[in-house]
Coordinates of C-alpha atoms in Angstrom, one line a residue:
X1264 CA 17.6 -2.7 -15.3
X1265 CA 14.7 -0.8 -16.7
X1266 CA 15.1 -0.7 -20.6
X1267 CA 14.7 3.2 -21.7
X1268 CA 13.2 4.3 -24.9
X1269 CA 15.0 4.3 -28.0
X1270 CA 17.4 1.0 -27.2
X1271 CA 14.8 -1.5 -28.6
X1272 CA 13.3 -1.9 -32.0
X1273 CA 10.1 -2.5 -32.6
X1274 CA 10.2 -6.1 -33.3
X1275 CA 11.2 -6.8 -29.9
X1276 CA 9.0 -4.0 -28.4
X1277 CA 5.8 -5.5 -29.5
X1278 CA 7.2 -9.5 -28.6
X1279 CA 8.1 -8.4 -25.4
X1280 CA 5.0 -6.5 -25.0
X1281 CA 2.7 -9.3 -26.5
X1282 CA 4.0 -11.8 -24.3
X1283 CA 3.6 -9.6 -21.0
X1284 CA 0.0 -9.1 -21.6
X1285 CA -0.7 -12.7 -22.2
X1286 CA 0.7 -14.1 -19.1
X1287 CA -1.1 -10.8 -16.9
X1288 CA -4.3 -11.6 -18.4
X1289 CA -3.7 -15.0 -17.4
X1290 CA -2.3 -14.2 -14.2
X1291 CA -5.2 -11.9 -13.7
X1292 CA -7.8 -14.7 -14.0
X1293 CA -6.4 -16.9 -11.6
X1294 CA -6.3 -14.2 -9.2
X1295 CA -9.5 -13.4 -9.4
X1296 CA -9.8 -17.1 -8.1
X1297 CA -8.2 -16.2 -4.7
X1298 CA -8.7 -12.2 -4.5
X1299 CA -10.5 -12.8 -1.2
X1300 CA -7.2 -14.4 0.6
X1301 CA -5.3 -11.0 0.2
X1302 CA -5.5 -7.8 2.5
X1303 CA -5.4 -4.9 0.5
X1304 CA -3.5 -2.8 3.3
X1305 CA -0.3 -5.8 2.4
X1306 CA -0.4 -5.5 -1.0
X1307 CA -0.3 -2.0 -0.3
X1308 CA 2.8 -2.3 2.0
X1309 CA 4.8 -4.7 -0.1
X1310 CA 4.4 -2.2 -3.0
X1311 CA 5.5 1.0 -1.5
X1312 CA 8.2 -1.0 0.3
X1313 CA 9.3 -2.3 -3.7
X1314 CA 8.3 0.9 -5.4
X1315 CA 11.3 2.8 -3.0
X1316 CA 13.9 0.0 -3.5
X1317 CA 13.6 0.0 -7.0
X1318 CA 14.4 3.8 -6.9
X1319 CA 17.7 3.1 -5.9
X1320 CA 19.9 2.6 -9.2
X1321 CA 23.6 1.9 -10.1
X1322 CA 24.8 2.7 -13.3
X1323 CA 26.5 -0.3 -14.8
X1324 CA 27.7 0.3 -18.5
X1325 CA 26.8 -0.8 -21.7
X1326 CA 23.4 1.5 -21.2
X1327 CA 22.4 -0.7 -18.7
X1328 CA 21.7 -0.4 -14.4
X1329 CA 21.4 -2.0 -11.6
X1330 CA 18.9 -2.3 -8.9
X1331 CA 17.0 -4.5 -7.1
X1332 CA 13.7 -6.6 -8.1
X1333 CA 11.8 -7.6 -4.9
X1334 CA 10.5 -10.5 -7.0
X1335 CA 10.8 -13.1 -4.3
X1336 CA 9.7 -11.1 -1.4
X1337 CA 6.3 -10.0 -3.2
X1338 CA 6.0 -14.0 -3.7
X1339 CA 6.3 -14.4 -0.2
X1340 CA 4.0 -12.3 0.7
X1341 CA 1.3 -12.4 -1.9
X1342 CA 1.9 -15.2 -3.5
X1343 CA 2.9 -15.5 -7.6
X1344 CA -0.2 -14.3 -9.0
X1345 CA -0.6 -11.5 -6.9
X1346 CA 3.6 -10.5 -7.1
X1347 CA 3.5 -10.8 -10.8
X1348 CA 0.2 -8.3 -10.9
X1349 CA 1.8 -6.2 -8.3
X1350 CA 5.2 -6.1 -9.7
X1351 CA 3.6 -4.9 -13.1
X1352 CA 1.7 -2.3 -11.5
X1353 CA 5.0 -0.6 -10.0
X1354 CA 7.3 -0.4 -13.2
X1355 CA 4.0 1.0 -15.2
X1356 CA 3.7 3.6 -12.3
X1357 CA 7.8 4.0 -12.4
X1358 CA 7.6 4.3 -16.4
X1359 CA 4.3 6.3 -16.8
X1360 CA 4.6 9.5 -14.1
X1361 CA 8.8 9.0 -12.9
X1362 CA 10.5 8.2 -16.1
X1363 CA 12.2 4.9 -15.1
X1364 CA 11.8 2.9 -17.9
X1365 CA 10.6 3.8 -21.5
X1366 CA 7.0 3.7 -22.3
X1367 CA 8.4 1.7 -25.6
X1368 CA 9.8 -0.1 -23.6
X1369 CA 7.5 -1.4 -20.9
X1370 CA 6.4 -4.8 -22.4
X1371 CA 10.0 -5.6 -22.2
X1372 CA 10.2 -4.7 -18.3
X1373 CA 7.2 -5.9 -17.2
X1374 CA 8.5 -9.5 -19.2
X1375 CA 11.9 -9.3 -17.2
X1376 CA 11.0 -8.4 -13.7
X1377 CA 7.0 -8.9 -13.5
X1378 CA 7.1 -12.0 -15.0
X1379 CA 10.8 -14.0 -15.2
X1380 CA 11.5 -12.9 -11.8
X1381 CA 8.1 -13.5 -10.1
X1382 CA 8.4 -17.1 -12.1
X1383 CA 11.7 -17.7 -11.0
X1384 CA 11.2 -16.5 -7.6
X1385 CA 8.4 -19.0 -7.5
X1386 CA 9.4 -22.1 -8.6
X1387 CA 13.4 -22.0 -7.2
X1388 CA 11.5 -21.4 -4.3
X1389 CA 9.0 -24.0 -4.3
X1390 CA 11.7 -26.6 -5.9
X1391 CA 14.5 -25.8 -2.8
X1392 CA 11.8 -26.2 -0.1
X1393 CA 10.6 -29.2 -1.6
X1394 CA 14.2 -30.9 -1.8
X1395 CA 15.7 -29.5 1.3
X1396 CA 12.9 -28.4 3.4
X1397 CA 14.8 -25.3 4.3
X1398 CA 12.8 -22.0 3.9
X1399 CA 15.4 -19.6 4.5
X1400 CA 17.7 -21.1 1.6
X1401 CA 14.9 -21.5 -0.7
X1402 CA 14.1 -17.7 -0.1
X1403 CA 17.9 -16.6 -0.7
X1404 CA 18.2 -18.8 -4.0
X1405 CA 14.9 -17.5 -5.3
X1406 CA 15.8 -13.8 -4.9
X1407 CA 19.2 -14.3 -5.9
X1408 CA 18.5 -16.1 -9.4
X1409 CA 15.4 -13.9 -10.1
X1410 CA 17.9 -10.7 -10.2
X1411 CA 20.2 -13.2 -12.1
X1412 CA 17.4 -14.3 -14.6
X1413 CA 15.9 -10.7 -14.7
X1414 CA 19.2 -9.3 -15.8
X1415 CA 20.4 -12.0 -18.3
X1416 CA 16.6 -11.5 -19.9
X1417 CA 17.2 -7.9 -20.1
X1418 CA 20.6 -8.3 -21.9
X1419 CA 19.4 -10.9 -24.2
X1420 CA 16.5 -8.1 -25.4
X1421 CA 19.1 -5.3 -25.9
X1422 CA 21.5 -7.5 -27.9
X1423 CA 18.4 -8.5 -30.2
X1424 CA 17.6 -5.5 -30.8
X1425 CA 21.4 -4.4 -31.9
X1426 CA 21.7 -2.0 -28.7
X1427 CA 24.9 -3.5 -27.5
X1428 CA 26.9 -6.8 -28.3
X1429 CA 25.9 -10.0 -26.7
X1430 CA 29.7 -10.7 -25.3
X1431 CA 29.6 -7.4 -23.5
X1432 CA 26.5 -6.7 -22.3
X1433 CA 25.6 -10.2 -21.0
X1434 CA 29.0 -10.7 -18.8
X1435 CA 28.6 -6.9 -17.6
X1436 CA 24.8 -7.5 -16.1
X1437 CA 24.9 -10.9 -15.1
X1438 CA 28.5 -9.9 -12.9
X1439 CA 26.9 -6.9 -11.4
X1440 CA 23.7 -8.2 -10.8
X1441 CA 24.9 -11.4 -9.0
X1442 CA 26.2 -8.5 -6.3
X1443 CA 23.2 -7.1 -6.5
X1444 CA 21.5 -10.3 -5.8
X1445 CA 23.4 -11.5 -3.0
X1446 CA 21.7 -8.2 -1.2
X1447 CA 18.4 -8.7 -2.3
X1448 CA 18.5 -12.2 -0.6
X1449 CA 19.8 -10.4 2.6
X1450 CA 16.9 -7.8 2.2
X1451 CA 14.6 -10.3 1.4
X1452 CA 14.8 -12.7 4.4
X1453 CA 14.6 -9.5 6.7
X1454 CA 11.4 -8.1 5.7
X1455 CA 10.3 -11.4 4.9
X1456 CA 10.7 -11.8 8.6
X1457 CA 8.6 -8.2 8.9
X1458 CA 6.2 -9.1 6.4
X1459 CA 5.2 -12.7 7.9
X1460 CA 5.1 -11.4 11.2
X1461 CA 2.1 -8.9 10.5
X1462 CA 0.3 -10.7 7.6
X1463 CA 0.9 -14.2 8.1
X1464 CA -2.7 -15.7 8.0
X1465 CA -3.1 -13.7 4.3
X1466 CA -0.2 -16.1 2.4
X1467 CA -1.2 -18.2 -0.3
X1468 CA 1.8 -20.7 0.0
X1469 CA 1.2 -23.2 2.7
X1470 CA 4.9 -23.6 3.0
X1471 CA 5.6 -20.0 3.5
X1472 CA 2.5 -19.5 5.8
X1473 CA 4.7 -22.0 8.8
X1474 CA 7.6 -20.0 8.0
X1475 CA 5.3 -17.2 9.9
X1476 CA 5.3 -19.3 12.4
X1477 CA 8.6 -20.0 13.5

């Protein structure tokens, strides 16, 4: 899923990039609000943890790949502020010294799975618990549709910019990475499991916090 160089133009480089800066400078702020709540020796789990699964990629077609997000698991166990920071911080690592992702390009990937999927994650999340009362669901649904939202977000951008045609790119990322989503629920409800076991008393959502309880 990370864009490379070269298969956006600048238009929608600089959009993309505008609009991810906004919302991490706003994000930033309110974290700032609640840095005290979070350990740094978490943050620095969920990231390495993320950081590797991301590594793992599946060519798809249509100059696009598939891999998974860790959107909802980050929100889990950090909470949205936090994920959405800490999700930008490991594609600008990934893009910067490894090469996964374009430079050009990083506004663009920071949008899709910093900021739609943290969002997503979030408020599918918050939204199932709230209606149902079931954690576990609410976690599969929010890491499934943030890989969904993530991709469709990332096809939209590459058949703006002229990359590749909306009526093949969009039915080629959203079918792979509904797969790809049904195993990133699965992952994330086991080290959700890991995660709230250890770190527990550091979660910012209230419903997620007696979820480390059961």
């Amino acid at each position: 899923m990370h864009i490379p160089n070269g298969f956006l133009d600048p238009v929608t480089a600089a959009t993309t990039t505008a609009v991810s800066a906004g919302v991490l400078a706003y994000g930033w702020q309110r974290l700032r609000q609640e840095i005290s709540r979070h350990s740094p020796l978490t943050l620095g789990m969920v990231a390495a943890f993320i950081f590797a699964a991301q590594t793992v990629n599946y060519a798809i077609g249509h100059h696009t790949s598939g891999h998974l997000i860790g959107a909802m698991l980050a929100v889990v166990v950090c909470g949205p502020w936090a994920a959405g920071l800490l999700m930008a911080s490991i594609i600008g690592v990934q893009s910067l010294f490894f090469h996964d992702g374009g430079t050009l390009a990083l506004g663009a990937n920071i949008l899709n799975m910093a900021v739609i999927a943290t969002a997503v994650s979030h408020a599918v999340y918050q939204r199932t618990f709230e209606k149902t009362g079931k954690r576990r669901l609410a976690m599969v649904l929010g890491a499934w549709l943030s890989v969904v939202a993530a991709a469709g977000a990332a096809a939209m951008e590459l058949a703006i910019a002229g990359t590749s045609a909306f009526t093949e790119v969009l039915p080629a990322m959203l079918g792979w990475h509904s797969l790809i989503g049904a195993g990133e629920a699965i992952i994330t409800l086991a080290c959700a499991r890991c995660f709230l076991g250890q770190t527990g008393k550091n979660l910012n959502l209230p419903q997620v916090k007696r979820y480390a309880e059961k």
